[in-house]
Backbone as CSV, one residue per row, in Angstrom:
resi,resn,N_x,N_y,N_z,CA_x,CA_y,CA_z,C_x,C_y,C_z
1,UNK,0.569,-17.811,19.620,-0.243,-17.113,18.625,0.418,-15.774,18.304
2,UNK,0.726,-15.518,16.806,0.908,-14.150,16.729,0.651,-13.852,15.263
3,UNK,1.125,-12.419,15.484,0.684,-11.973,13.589,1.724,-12.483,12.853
4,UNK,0.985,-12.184,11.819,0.972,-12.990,10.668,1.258,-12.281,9.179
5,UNK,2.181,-11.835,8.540,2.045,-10.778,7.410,2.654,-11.936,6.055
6,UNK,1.207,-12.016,5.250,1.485,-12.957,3.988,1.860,-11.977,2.792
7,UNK,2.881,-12.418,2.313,3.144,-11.783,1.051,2.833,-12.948,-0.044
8,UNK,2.246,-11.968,-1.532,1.893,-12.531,-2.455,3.010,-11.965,-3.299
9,UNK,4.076,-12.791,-4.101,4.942,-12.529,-5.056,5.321,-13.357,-5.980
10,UNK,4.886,-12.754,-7.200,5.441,-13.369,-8.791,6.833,-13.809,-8.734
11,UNK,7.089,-14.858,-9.214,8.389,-15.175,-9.596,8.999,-14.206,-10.959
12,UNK,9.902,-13.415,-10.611,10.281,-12.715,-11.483,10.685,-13.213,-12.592
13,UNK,10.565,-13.139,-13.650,10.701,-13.979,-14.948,10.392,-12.418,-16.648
14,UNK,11.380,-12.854,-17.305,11.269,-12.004,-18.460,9.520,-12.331,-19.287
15,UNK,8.737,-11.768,-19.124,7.177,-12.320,-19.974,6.358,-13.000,-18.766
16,UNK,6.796,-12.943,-17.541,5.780,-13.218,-16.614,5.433,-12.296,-15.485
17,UNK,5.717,-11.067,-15.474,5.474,-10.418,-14.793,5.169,-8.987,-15.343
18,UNK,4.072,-8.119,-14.559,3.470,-6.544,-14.947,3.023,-6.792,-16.440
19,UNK,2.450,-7.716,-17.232,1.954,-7.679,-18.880,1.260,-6.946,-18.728
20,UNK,0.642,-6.078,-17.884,-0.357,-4.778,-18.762,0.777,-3.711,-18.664
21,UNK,1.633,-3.550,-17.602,2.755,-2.479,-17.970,3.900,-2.942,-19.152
22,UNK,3.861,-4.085,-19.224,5.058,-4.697,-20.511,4.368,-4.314,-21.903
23,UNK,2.971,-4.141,-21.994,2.871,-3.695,-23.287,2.805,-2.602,-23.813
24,UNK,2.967,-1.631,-23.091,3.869,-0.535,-23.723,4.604,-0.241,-23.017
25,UNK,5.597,-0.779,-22.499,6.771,-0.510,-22.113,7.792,-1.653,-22.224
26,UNK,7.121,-2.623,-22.901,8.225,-3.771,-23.290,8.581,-4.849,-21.637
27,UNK,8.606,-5.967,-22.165,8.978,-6.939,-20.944,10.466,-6.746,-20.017
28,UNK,10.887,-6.474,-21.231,12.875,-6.157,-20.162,12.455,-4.816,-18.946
29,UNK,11.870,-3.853,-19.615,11.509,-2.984,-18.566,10.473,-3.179,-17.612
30,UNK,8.947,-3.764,-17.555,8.543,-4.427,-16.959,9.232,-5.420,-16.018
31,UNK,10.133,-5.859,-16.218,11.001,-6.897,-15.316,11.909,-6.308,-14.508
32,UNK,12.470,-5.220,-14.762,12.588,-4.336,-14.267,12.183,-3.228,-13.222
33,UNK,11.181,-2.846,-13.495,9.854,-2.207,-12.179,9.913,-3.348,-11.671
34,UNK,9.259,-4.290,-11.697,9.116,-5.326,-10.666,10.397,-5.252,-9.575
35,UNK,11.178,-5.468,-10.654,12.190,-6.055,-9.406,12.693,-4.957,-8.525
36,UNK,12.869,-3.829,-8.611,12.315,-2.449,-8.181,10.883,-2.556,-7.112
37,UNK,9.928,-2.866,-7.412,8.742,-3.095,-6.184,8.942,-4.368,-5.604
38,UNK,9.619,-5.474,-6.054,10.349,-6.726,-4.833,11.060,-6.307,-3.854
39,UNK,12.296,-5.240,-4.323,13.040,-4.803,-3.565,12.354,-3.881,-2.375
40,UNK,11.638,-2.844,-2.930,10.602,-2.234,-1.838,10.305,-3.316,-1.156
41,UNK,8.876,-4.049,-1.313,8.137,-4.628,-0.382,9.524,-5.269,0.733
42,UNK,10.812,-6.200,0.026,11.414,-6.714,1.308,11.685,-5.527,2.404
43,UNK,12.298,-4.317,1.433,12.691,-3.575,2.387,11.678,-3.256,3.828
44,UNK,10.440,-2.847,2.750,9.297,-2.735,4.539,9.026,-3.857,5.220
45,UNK,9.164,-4.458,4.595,8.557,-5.429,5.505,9.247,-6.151,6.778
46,UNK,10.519,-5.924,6.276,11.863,-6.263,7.479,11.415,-5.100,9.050
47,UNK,10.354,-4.527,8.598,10.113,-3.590,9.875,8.842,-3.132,10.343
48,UNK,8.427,-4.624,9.944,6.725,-4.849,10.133,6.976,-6.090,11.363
49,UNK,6.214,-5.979,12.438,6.261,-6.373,13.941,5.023,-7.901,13.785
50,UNK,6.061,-8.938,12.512,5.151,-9.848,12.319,5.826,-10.516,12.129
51,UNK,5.643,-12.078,12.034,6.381,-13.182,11.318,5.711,-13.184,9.737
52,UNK,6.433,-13.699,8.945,6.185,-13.223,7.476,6.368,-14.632,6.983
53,UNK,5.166,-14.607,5.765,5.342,-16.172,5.081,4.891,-15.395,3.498
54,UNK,6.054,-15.673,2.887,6.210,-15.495,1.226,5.859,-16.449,0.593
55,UNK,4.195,-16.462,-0.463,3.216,-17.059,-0.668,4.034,-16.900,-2.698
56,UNK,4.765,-17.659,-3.276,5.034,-17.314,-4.159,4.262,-17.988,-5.532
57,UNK,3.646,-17.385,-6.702,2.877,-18.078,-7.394,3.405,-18.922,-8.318
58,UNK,4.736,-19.423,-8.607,5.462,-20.181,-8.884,6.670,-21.233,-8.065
59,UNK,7.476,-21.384,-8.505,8.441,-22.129,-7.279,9.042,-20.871,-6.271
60,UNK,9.413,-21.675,-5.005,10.142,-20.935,-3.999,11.305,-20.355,-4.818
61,UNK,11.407,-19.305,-4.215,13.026,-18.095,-5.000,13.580,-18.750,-3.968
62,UNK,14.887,-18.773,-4.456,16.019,-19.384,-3.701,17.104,-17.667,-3.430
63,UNK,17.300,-17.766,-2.427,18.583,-16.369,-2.634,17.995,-15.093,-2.839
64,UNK,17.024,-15.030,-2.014,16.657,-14.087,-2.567,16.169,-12.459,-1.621
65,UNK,15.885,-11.279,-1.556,15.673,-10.177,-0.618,14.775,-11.056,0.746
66,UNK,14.518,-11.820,0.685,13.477,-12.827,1.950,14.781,-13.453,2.824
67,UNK,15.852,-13.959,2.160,16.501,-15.206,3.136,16.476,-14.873,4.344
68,UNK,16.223,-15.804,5.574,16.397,-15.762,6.482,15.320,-14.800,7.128
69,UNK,14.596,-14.014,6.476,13.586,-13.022,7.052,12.321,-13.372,6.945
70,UNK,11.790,-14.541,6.281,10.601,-14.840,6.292,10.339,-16.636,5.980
71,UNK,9.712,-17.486,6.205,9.153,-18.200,5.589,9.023,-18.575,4.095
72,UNK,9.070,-19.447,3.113,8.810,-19.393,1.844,7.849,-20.292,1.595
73,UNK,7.105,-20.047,0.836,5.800,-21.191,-0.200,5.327,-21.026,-1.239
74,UNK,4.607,-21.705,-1.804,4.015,-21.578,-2.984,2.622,-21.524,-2.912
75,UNK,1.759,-20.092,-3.775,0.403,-20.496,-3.702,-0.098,-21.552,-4.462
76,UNK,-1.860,-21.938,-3.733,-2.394,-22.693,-3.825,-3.636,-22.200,-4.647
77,UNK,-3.988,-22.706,-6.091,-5.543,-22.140,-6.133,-5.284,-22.148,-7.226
78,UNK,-6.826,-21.950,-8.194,-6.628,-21.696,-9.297,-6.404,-20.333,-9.609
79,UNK,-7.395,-19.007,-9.179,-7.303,-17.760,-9.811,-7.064,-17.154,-8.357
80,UNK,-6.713,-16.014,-8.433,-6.352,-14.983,-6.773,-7.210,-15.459,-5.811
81,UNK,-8.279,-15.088,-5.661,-9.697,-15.389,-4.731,-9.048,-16.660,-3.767
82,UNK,-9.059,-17.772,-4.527,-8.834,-19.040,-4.364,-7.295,-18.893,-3.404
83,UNK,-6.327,-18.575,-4.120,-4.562,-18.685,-3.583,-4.606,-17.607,-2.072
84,UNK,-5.244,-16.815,-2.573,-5.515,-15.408,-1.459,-6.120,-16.706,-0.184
85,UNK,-7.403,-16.920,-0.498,-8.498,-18.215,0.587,-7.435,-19.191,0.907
86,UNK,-6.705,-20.111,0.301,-5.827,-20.830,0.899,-4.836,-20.151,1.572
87,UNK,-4.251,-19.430,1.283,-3.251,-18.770,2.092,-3.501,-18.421,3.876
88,UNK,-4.648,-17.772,3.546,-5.292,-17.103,5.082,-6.252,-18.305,5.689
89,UNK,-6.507,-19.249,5.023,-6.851,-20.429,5.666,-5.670,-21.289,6.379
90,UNK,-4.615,-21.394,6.018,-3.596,-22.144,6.334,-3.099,-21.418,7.719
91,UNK,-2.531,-20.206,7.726,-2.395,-19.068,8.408,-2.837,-18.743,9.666
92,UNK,-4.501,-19.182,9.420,-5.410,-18.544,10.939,-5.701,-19.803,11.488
93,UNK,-4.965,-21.294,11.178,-5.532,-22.343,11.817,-4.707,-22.066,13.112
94,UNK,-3.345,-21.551,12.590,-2.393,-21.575,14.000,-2.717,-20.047,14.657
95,UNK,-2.635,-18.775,14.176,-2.354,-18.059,14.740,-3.807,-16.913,14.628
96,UNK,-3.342,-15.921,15.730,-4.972,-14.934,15.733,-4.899,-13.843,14.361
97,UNK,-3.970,-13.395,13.959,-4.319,-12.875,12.959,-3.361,-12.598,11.898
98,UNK,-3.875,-12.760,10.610,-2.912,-12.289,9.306,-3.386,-11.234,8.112
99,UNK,-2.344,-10.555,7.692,-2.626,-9.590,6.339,-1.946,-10.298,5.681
100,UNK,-1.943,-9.652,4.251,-2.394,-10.351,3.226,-1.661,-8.994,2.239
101,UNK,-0.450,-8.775,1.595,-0.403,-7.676,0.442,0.663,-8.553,-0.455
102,UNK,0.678,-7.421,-1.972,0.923,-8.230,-2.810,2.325,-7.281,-2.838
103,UNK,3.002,-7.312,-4.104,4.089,-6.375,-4.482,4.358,-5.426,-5.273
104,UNK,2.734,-4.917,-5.530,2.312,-3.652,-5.899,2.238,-2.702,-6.125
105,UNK,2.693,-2.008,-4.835,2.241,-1.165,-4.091,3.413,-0.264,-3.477
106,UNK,4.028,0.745,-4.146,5.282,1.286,-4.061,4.985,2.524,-2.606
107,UNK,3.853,2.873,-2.721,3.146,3.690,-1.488,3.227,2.859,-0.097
108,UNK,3.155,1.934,-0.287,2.799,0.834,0.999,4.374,0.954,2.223
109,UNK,3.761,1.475,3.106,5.687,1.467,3.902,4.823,0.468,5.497
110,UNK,5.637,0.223,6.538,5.595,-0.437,7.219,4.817,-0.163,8.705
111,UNK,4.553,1.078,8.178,3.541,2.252,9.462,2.320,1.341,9.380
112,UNK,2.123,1.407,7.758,0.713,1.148,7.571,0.375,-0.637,8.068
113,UNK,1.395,-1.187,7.399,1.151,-2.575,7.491,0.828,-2.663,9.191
114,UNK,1.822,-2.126,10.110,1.320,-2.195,11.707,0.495,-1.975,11.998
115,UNK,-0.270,-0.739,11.034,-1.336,-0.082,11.874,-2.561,-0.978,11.365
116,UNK,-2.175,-2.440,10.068,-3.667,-2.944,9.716,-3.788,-3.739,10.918
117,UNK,-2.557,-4.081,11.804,-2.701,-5.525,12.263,-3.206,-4.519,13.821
118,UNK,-2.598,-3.579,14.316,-3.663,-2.510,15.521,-4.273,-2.770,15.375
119,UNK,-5.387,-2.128,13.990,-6.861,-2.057,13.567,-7.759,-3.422,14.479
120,UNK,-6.939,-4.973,13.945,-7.493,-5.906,14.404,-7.613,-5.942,15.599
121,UNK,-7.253,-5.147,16.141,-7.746,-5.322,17.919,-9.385,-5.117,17.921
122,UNK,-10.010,-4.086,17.120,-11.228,-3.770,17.480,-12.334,-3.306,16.201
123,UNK,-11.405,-4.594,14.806,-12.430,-4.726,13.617,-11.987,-6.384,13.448
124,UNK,-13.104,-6.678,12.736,-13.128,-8.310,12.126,-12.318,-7.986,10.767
125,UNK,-12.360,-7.229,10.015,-11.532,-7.246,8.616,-10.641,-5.301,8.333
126,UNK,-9.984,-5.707,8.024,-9.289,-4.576,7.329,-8.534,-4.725,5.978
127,UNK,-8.891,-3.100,5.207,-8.801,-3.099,3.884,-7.734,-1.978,3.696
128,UNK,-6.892,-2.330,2.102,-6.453,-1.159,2.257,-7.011,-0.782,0.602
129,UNK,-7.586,-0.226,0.608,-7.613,0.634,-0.964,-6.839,0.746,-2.208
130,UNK,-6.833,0.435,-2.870,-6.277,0.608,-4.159,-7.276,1.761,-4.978
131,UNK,-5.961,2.787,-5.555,-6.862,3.298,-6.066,-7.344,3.053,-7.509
132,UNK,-6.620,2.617,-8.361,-7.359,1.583,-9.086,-8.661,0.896,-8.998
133,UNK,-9.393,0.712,-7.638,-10.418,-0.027,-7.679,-10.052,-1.402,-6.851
134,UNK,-9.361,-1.990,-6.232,-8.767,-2.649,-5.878,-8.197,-2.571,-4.100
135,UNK,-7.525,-3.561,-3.991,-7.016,-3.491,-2.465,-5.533,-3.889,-2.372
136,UNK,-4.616,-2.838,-1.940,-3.463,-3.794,-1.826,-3.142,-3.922,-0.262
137,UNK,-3.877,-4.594,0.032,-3.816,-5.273,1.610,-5.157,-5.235,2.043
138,UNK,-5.496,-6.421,2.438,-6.263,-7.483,3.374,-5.931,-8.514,4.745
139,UNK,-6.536,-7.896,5.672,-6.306,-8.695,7.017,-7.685,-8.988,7.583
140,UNK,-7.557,-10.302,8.585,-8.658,-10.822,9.274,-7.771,-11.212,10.391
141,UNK,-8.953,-11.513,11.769,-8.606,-12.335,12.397,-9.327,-13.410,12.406
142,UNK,-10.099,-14.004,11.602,-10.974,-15.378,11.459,-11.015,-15.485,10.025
143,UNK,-10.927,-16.325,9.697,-10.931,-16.908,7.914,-12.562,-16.638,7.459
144,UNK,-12.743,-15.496,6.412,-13.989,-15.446,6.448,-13.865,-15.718,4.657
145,UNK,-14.723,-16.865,4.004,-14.197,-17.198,2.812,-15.089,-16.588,1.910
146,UNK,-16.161,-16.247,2.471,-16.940,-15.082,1.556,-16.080,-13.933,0.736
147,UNK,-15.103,-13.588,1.386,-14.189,-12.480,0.948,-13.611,-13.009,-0.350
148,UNK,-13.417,-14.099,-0.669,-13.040,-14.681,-1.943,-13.458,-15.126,-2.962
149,UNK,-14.746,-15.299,-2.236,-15.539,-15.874,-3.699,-16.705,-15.188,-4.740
150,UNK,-16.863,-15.421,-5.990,-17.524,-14.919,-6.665,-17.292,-13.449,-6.795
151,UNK,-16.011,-12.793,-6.701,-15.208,-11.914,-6.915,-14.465,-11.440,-8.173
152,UNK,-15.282,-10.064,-8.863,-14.628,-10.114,-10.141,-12.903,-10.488,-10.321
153,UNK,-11.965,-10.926,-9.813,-10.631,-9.904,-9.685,-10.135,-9.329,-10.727
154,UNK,-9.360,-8.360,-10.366,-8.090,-7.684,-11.376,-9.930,-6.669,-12.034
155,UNK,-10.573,-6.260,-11.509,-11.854,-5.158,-12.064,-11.245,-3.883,-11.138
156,UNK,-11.703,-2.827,-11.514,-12.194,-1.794,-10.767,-13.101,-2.059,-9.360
157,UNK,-13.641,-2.975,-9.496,-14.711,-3.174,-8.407,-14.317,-4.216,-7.034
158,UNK,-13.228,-4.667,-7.121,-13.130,-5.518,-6.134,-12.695,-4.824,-5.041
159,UNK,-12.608,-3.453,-4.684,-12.676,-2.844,-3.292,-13.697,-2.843,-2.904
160,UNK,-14.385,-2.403,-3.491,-16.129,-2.059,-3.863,-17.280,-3.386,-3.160
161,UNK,-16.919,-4.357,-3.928,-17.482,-5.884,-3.642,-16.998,-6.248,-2.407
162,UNK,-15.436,-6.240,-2.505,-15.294,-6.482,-0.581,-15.951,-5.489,0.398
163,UNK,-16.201,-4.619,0.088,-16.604,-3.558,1.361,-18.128,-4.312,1.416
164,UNK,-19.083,-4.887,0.107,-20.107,-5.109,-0.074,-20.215,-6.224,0.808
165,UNK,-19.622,-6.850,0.602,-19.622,-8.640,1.586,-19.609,-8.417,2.876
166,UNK,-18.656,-7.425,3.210,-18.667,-7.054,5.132,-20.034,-6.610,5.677
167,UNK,-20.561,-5.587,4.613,-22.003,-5.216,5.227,-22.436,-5.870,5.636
168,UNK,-22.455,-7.112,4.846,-23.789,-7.725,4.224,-23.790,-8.941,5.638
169,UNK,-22.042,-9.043,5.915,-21.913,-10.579,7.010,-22.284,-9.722,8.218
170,UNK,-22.090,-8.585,7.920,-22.223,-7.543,9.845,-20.484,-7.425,9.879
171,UNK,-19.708,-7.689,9.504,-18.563,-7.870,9.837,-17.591,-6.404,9.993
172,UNK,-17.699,-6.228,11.150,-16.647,-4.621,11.407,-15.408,-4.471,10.679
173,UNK,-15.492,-3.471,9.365,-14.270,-3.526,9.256,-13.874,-1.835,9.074
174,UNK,-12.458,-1.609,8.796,-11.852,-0.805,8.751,-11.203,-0.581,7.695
175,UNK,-11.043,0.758,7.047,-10.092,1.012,6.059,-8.969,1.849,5.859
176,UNK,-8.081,1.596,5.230,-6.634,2.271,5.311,-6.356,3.355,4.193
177,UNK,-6.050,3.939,4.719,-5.483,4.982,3.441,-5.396,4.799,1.951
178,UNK,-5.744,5.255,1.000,-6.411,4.953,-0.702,-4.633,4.785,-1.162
179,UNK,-4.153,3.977,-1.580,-2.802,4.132,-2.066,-2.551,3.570,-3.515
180,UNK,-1.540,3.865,-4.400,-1.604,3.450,-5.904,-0.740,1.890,-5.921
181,UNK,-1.064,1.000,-7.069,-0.618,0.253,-7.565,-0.013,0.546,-8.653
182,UNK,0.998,-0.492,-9.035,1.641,-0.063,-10.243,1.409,-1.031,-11.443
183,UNK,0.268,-1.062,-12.183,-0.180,-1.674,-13.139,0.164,-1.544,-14.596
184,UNK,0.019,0.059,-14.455,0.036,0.614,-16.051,1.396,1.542,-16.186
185,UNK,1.611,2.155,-17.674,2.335,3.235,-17.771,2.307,4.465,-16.597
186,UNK,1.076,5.213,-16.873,0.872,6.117,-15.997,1.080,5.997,-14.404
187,UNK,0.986,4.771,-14.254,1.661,4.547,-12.516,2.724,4.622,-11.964
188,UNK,3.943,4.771,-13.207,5.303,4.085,-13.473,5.670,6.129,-11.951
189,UNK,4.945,6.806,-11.909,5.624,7.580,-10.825,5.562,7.978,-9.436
190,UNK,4.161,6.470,-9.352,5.034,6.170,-8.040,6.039,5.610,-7.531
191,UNK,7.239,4.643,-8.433,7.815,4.470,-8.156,8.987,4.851,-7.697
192,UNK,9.772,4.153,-6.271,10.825,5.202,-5.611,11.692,5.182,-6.177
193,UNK,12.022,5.806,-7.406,13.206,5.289,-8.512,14.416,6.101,-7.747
């Protein structure tokens, strides 16, 4: 049994990736940041004290910042909620616990990711904040599928709604430091350019 760190990543593609930052800033550059926050996330994550499985929403990348450092797959589901629920269902049949971040999140370094999977020593869920309204990282040590469903996503409110669901199950959880995503124009400085 051990941890578990799932990454969620777009297949990089010209018109399939960041469309709320591609429209005013055009898709070539959008494709661009991305591949700029791909490169981040591999970098931390090579120094996160987990085995790693790259959950990709199109086909497996071949050759790519992962080889040899993680696992590869494809999500499962129709909308996030769903691919997010299969993922951490698959995940916690074998092992005691997994997080869950996407490639977001240019703030996100590898302190934090350790310190969600600590946390699990002595909470049922941990969150990490988006400040957007949002979370870029989610961990459990038991598959709790409430966390997925009937979930606005991509709102302002889905930090909000998850914190709401833990109350509500009793479920101890913990939260991590408020950190930015990179969605829009105005986000474009967190990036570690």
């Amino acid at each position: 049994m051990e941890n578990v760190l799932i990454i969620f990543a777009k297949n990089p593609g010209y018109g399939k990736v960041k469309t709320r930052l591609a429209a005013t800033i055009g898709h070539a550059r959008a494709l661009e940041v991305y591949r700029v926050l791909l490169a981040h996330t591999a970098e931390i994550t090579r120094k996160v004290d987990a085995s790693q499985i790259v959950f990709y929403a199109g086909l497996v990348e071949q050759h790519d910042a992962w080889d040899g450092h993680a696992r590869k797959s494809v999500q499962q589901g129709g909308n996030l909620g769903e691919r997010m629920a299969n993922a951490f269902q698959e995940v916690l049949q074998e092992q005691r616990q997994a997080v869950i971040i996407g490639t977001d999140c240019p703030e996100l370094d590898a302190q934090t990711i350790n310190q969600a999977f600590s946390c699990l020593a002595s909470n049922d869920v941990v969150i990490g904040p988006a400040a957007d309204g949002g979370y870029y990282l989610l961990g459990m040590k038991m598959f709790h599928p409430w966390l997925f469903t009937d979930i606005p996503w991509s709102t302002p409110t889905v930090f909000e709604d998850t914190v709401r669901r833990c109350r509500q199950h009793e479920v101890r959880h913990h939260l991590l430091p408020v950190l930015h995503d990179v969605d829009e124009e105005k986000d474009l400085k967190y990036l570690p350019w």
